[in-house]
PDB file of C-alpha atoms in Angstrom:
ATOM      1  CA  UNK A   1     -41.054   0.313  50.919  1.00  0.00           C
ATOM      2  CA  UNK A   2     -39.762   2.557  48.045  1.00  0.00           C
ATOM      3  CA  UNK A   3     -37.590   4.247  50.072  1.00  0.00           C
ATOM      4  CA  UNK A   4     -36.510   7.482  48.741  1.00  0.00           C
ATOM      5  CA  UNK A   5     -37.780   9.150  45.780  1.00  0.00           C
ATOM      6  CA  UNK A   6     -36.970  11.954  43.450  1.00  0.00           C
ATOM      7  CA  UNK A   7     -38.954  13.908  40.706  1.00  0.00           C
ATOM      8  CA  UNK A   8     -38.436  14.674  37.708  1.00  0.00           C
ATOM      9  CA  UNK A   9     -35.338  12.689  36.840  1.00  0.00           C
ATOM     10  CA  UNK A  10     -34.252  15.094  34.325  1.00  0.00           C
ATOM     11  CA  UNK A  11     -34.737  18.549  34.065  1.00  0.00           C
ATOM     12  CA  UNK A  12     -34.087  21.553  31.207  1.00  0.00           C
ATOM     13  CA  UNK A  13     -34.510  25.272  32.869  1.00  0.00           C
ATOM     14  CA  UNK A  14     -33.636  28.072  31.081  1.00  0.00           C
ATOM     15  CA  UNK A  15     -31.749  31.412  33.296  1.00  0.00           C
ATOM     16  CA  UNK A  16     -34.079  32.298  35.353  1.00  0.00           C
ATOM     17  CA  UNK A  17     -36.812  29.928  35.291  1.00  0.00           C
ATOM     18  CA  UNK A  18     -38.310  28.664  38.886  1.00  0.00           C
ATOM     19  CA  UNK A  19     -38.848  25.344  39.627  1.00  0.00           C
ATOM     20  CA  UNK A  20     -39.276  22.569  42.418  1.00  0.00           C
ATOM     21  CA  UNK A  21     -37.843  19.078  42.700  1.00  0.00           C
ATOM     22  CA  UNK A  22     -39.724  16.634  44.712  1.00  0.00           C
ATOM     23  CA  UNK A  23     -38.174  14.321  47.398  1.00  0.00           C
ATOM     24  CA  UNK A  24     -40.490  11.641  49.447  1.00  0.00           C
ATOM     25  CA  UNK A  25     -39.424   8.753  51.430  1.00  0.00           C
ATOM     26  CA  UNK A  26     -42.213   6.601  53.448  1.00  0.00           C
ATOM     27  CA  UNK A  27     -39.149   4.702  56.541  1.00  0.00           C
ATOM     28  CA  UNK A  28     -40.565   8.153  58.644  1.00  0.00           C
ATOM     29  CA  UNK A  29     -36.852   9.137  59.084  1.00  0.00           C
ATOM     30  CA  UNK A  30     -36.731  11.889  60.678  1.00  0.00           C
ATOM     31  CA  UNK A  31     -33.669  13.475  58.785  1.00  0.00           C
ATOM     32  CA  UNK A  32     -33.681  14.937  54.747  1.00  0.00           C
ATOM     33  CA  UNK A  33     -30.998  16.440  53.178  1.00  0.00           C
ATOM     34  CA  UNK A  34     -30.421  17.825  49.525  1.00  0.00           C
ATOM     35  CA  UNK A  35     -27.138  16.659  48.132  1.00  0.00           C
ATOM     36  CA  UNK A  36     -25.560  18.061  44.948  1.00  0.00           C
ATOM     37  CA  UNK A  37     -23.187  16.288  43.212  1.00  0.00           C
ATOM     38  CA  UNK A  38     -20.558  18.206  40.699  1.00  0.00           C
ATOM     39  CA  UNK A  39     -17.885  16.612  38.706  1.00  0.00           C
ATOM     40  CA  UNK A  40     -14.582  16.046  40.895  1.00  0.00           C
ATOM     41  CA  UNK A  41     -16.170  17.360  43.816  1.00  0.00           C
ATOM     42  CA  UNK A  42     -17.647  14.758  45.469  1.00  0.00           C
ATOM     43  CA  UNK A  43     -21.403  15.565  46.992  1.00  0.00           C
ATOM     44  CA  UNK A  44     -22.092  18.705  48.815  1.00  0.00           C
ATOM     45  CA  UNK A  45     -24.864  19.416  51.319  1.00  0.00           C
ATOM     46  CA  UNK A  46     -27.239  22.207  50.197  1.00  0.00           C
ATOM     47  CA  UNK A  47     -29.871  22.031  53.124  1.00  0.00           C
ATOM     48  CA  UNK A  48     -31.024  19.399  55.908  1.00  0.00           C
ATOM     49  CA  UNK A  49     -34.070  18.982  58.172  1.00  0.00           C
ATOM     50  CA  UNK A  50     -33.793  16.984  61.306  1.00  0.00           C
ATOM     51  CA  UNK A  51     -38.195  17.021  61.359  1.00  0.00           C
ATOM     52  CA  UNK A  52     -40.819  18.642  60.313  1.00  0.00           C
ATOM     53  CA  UNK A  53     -41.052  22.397  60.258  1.00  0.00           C
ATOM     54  CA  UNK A  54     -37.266  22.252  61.277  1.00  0.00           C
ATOM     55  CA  UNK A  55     -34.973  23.119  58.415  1.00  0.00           C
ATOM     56  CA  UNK A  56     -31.226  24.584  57.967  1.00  0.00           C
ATOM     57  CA  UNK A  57     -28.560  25.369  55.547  1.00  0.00           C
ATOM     58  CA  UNK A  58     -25.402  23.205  54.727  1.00  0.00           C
ATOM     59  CA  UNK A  59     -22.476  24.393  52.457  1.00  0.00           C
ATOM     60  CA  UNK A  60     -24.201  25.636  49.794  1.00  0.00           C
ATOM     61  CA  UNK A  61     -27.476  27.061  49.987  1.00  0.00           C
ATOM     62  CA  UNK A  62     -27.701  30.062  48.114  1.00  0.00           C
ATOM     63  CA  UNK A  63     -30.299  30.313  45.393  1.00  0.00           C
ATOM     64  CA  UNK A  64     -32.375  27.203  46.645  1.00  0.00           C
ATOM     65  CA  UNK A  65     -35.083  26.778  49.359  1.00  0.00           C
ATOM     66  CA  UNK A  66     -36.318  24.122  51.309  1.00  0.00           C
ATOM     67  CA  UNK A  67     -39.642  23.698  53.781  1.00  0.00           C
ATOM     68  CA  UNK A  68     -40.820  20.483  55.885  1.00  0.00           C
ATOM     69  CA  UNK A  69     -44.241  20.323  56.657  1.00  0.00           C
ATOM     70  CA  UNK A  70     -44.272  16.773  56.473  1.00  0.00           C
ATOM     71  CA  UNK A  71     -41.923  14.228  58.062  1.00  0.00           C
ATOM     72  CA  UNK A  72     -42.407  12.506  54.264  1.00  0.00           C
ATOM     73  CA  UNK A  73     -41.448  15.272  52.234  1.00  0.00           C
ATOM     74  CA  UNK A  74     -38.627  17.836  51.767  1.00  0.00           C
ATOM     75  CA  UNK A  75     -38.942  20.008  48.177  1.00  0.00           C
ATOM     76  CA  UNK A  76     -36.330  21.789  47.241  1.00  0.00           C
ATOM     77  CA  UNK A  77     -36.829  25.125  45.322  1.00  0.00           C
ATOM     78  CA  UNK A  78     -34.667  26.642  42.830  1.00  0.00           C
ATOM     79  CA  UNK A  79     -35.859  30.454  43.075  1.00  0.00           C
ATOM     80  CA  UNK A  80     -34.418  31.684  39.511  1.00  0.00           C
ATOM     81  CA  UNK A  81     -32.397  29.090  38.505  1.00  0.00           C
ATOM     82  CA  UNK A  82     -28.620  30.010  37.394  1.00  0.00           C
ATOM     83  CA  UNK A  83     -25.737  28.001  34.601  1.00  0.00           C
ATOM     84  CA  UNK A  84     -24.110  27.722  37.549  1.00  0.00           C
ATOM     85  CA  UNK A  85     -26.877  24.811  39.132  1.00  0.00           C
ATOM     86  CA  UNK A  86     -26.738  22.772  36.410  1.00  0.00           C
ATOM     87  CA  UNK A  87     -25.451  19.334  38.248  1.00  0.00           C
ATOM     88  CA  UNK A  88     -27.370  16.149  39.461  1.00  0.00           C
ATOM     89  CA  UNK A  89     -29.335  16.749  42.908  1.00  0.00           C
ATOM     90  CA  UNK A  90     -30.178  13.747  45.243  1.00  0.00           C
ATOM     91  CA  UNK A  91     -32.043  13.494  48.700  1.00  0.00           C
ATOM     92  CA  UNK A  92     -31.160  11.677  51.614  1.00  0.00           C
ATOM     93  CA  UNK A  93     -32.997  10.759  54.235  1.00  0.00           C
ATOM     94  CA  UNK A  94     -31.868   8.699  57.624  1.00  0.00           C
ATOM     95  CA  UNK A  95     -33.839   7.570  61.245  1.00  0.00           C
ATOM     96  CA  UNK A  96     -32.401   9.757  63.844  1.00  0.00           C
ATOM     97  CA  UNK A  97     -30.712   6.341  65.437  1.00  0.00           C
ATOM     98  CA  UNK A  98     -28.977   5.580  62.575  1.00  0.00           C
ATOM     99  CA  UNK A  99     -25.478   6.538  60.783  1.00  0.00           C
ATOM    100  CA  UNK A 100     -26.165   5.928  57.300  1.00  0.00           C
ATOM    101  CA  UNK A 101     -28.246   7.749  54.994  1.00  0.00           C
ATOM    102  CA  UNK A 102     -30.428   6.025  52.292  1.00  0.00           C
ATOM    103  CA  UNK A 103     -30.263   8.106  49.199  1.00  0.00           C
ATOM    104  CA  UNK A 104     -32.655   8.605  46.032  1.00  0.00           C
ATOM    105  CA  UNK A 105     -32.072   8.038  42.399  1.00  0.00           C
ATOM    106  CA  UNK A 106     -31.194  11.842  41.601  1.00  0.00           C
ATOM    107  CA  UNK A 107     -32.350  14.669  39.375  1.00  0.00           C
ATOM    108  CA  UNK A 108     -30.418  15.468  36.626  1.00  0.00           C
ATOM    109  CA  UNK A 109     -30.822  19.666  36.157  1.00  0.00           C
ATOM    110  CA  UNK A 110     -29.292  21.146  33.140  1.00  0.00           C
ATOM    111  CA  UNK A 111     -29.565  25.549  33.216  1.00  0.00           C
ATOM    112  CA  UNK A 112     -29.037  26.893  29.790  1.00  0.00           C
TER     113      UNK A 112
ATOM    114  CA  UNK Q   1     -13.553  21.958  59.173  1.00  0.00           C
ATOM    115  CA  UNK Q   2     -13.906  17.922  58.724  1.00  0.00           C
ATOM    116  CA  UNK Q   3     -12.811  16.517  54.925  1.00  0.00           C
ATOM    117  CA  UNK Q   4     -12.243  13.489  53.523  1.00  0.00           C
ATOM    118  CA  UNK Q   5      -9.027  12.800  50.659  1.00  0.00           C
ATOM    119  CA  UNK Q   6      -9.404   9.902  48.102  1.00  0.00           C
ATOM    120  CA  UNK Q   7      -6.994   8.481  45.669  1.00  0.00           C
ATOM    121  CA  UNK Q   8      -7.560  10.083  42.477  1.00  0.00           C
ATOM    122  CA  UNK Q   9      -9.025   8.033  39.695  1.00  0.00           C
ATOM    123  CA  UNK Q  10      -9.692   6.653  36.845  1.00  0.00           C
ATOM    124  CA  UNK Q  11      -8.632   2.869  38.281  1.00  0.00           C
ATOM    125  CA  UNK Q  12      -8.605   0.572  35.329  1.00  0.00           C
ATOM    126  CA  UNK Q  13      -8.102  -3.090  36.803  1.00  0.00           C
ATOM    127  CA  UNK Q  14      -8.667  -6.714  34.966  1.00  0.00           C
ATOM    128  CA  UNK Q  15     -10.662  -8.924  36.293  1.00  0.00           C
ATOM    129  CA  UNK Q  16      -9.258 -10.745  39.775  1.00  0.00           C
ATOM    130  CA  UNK Q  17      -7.030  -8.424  40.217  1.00  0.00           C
ATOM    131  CA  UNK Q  18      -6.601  -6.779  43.843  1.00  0.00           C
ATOM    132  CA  UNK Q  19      -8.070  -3.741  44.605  1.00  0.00           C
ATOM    133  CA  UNK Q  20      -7.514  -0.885  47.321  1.00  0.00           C
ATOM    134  CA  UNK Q  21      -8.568   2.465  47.391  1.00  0.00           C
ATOM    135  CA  UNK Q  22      -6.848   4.669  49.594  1.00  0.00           C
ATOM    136  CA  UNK Q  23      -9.185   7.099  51.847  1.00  0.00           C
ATOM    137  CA  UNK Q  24      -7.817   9.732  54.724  1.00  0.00           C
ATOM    138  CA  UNK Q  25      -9.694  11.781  56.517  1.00  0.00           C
ATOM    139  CA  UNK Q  26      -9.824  14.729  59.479  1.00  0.00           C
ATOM    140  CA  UNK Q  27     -12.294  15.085  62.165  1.00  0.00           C
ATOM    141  CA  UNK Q  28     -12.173  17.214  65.514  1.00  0.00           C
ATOM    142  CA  UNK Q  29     -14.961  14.170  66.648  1.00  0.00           C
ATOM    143  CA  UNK Q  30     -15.147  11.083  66.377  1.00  0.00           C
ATOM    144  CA  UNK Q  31     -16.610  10.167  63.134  1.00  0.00           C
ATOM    145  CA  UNK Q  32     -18.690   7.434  61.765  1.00  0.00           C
ATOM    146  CA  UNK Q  33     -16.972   6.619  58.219  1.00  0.00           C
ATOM    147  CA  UNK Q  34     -18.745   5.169  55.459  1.00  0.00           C
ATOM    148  CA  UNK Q  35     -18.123   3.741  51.242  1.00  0.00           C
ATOM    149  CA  UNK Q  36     -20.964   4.776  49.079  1.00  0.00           C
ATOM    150  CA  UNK Q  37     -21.308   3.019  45.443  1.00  0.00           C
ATOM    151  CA  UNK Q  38     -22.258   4.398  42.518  1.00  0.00           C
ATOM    152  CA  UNK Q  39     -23.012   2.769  39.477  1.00  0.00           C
ATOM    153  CA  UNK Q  40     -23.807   4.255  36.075  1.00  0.00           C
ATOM    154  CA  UNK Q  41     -26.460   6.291  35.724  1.00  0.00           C
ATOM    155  CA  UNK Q  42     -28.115   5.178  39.539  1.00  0.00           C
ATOM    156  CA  UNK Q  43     -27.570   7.019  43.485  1.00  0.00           C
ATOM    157  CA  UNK Q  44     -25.728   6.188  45.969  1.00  0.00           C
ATOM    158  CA  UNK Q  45     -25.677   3.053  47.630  1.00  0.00           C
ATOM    159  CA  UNK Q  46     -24.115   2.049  50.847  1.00  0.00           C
ATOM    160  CA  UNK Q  47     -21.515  -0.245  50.712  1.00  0.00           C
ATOM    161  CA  UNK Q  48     -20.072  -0.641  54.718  1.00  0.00           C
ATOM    162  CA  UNK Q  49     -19.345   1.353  57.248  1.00  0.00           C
ATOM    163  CA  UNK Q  50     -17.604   2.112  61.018  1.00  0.00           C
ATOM    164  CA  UNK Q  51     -18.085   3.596  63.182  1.00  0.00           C
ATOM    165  CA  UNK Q  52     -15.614   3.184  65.947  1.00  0.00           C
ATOM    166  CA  UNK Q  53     -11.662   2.907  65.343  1.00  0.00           C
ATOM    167  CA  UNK Q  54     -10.335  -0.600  64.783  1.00  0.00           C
ATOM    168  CA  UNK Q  55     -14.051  -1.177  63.386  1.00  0.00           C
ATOM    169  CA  UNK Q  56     -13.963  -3.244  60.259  1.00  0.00           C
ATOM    170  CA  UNK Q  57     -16.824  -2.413  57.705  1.00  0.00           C
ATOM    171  CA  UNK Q  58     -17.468  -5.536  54.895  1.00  0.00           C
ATOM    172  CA  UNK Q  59     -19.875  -6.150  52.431  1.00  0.00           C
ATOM    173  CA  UNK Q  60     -19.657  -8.075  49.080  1.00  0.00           C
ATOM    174  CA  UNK Q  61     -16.407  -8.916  49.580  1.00  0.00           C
ATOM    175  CA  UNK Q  62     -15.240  -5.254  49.771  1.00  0.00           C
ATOM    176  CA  UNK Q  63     -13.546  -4.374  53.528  1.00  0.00           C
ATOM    177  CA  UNK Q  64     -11.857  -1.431  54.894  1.00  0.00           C
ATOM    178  CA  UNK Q  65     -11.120  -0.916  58.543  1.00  0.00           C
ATOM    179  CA  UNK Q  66     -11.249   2.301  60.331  1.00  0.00           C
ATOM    180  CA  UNK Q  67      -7.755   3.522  62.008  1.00  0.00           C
ATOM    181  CA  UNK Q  68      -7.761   6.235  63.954  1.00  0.00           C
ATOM    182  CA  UNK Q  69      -4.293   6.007  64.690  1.00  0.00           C
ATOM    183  CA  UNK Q  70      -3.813   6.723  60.725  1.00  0.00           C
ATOM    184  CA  UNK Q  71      -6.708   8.986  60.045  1.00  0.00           C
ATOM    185  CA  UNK Q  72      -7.276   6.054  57.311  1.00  0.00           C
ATOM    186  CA  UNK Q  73     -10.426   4.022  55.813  1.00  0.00           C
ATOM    187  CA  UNK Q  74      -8.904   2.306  53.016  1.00  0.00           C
ATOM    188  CA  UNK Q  75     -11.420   0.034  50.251  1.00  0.00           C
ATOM    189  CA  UNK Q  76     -10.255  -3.188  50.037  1.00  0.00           C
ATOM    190  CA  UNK Q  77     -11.226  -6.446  47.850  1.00  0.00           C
ATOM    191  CA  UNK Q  78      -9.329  -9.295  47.383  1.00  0.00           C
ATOM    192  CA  UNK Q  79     -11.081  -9.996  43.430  1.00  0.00           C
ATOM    193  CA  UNK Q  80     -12.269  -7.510  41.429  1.00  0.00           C
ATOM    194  CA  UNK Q  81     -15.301  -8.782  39.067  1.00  0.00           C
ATOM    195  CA  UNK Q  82     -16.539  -6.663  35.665  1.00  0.00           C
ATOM    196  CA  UNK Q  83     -19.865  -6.054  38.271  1.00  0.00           C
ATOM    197  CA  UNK Q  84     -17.514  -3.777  40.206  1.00  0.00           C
ATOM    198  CA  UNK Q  85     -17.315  -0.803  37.801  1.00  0.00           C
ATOM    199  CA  UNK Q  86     -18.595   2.121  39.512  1.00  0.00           C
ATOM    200  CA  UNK Q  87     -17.827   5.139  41.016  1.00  0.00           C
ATOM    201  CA  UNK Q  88     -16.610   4.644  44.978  1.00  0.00           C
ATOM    202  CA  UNK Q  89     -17.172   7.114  47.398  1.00  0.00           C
ATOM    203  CA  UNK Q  90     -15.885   7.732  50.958  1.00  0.00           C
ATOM    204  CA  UNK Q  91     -17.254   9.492  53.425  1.00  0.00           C
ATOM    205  CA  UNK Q  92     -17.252  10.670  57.316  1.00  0.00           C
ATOM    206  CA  UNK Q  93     -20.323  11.708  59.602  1.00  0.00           C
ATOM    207  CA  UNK Q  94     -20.699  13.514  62.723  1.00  0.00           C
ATOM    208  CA  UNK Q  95     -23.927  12.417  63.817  1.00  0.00           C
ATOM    209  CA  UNK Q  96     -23.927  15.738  65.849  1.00  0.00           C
ATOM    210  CA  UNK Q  97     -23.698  18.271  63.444  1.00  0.00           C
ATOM    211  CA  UNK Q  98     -26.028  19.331  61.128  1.00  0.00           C
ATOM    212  CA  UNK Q  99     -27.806  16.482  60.981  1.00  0.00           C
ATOM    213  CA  UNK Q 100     -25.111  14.041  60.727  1.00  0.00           C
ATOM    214  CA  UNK Q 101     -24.236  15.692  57.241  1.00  0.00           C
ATOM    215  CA  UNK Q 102     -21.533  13.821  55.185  1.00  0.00           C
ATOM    216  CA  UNK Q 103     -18.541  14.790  53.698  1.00  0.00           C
ATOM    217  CA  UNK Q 104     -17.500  12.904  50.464  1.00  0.00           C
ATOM    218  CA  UNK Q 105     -14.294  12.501  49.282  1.00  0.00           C
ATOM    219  CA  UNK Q 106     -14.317  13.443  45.644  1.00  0.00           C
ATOM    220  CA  UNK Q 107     -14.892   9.703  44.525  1.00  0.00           C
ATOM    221  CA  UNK Q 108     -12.580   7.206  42.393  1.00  0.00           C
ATOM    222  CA  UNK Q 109     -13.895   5.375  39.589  1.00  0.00           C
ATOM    223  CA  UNK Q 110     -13.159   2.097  38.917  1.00  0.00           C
ATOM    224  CA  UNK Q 111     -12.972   0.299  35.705  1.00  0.00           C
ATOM    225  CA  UNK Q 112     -12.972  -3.427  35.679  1.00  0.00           C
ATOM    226  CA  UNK Q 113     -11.732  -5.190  32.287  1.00  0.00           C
ATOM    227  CA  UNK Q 114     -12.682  -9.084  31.278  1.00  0.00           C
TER     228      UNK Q 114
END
């Protein structure tokens, strides 16, 4: 299994450029989630799906958007991307029996 | 809402020395808790977890026990080895909202000198 994974790994956008990072994971969990992480903050929850066509927002979903048409995949869309989104994004995905979440290797988005 | 508090870092340690890193948290549920690792330049990893009180969570030597009775899941490990140095995360999860989301403590980094 490769578990979760995220692409690009790094990414350069300049103010109001679109774009869409890729998240896959082949366990068939049923639950994705878009984490960002910011310095001294910890990781915050941008938007989950608990299956596919079901999505919703977390804490901070403005200016990103999310679909599920596949229990495998969960893109995340940066509409017209902001300074204020540069950080490091990661997906999560868990089985709907389970606690944990398994999490993938991140995408590094700098906005200039 | 739910949150979890974490000792503030940078923790520079030597080698074999003990280490414990302090996590509180509130929760109007009952909570699964969770430590996350980080290491340079990689995601998150799952370390241990509980998720009922007196639970005790191990894994490579790191423990931490989950007290309700203290709001507490404190990292523990006994020997600290250069292999260590990351960035340690705690976390809660209500499996019954929004998807079993988790809330992060801010992290602590730990350095670990020969």
């Amino acid at each position: 299994n490769a578990g979760v994974t995220q692409t690009p790994k790094f990414q350069v956008l300049k103010t109001g450029q679109s774009m869409t990072l890729q998240c896959a994971q082949d366990m068939n969990h049923e639950y994705m989630s878009w984490y960002r992480q910011d310095p001294g903050m910890g990781l915050r929850l941008i938007h989950y799906s608990v299956g596919a066509g079901i999505t919703d927002q977390g804490e901070v979903p403005n200016g990103y958007n999310v679909s599920r048409s596949t229990t495998e995949d969960f893109p995340l869309r940066l509409l017209s991307a902001a300074p204020s989104q540069t950080s490091v994004y990661f997906c999560a995905s868990r089985g709907a029996l389970q606690n944990e979440q398994y999490f993938g290797p991140g995408t590094r988005l700098t906005v200039t | 809402g739910d949150s979890v508090t974490q000792m503030e870092g940078p923790v520079t340690l030597s080698e074999e020395a003990c280490l414990t890193i302090n996590c509180t948290y509130t929760a109007t549920g009952y909570p699964s808790l969770f430590w996350y690792v980080q290491y340079p330049g990689e995601g998150l990893q799952l370390l241990l977890k509980a998720t009922k009180a007196d639970d005790k969570g191990s894994n490579k030597g790191f423990e931490a026990t989950y007290r309700k009775e203290t709001t507490s899941f404190h990292l523990e490990k006994g020997s600290v080895q250069v292999s260590d140095s990351a960035v340690y995360f705690c976390a809660l999860s209500d499996p019954y909202n929004q998807g079993g989301k988790l809330i992060f403590g801010q992290g602590t980094e730990l350095s670990v000198k020969p």
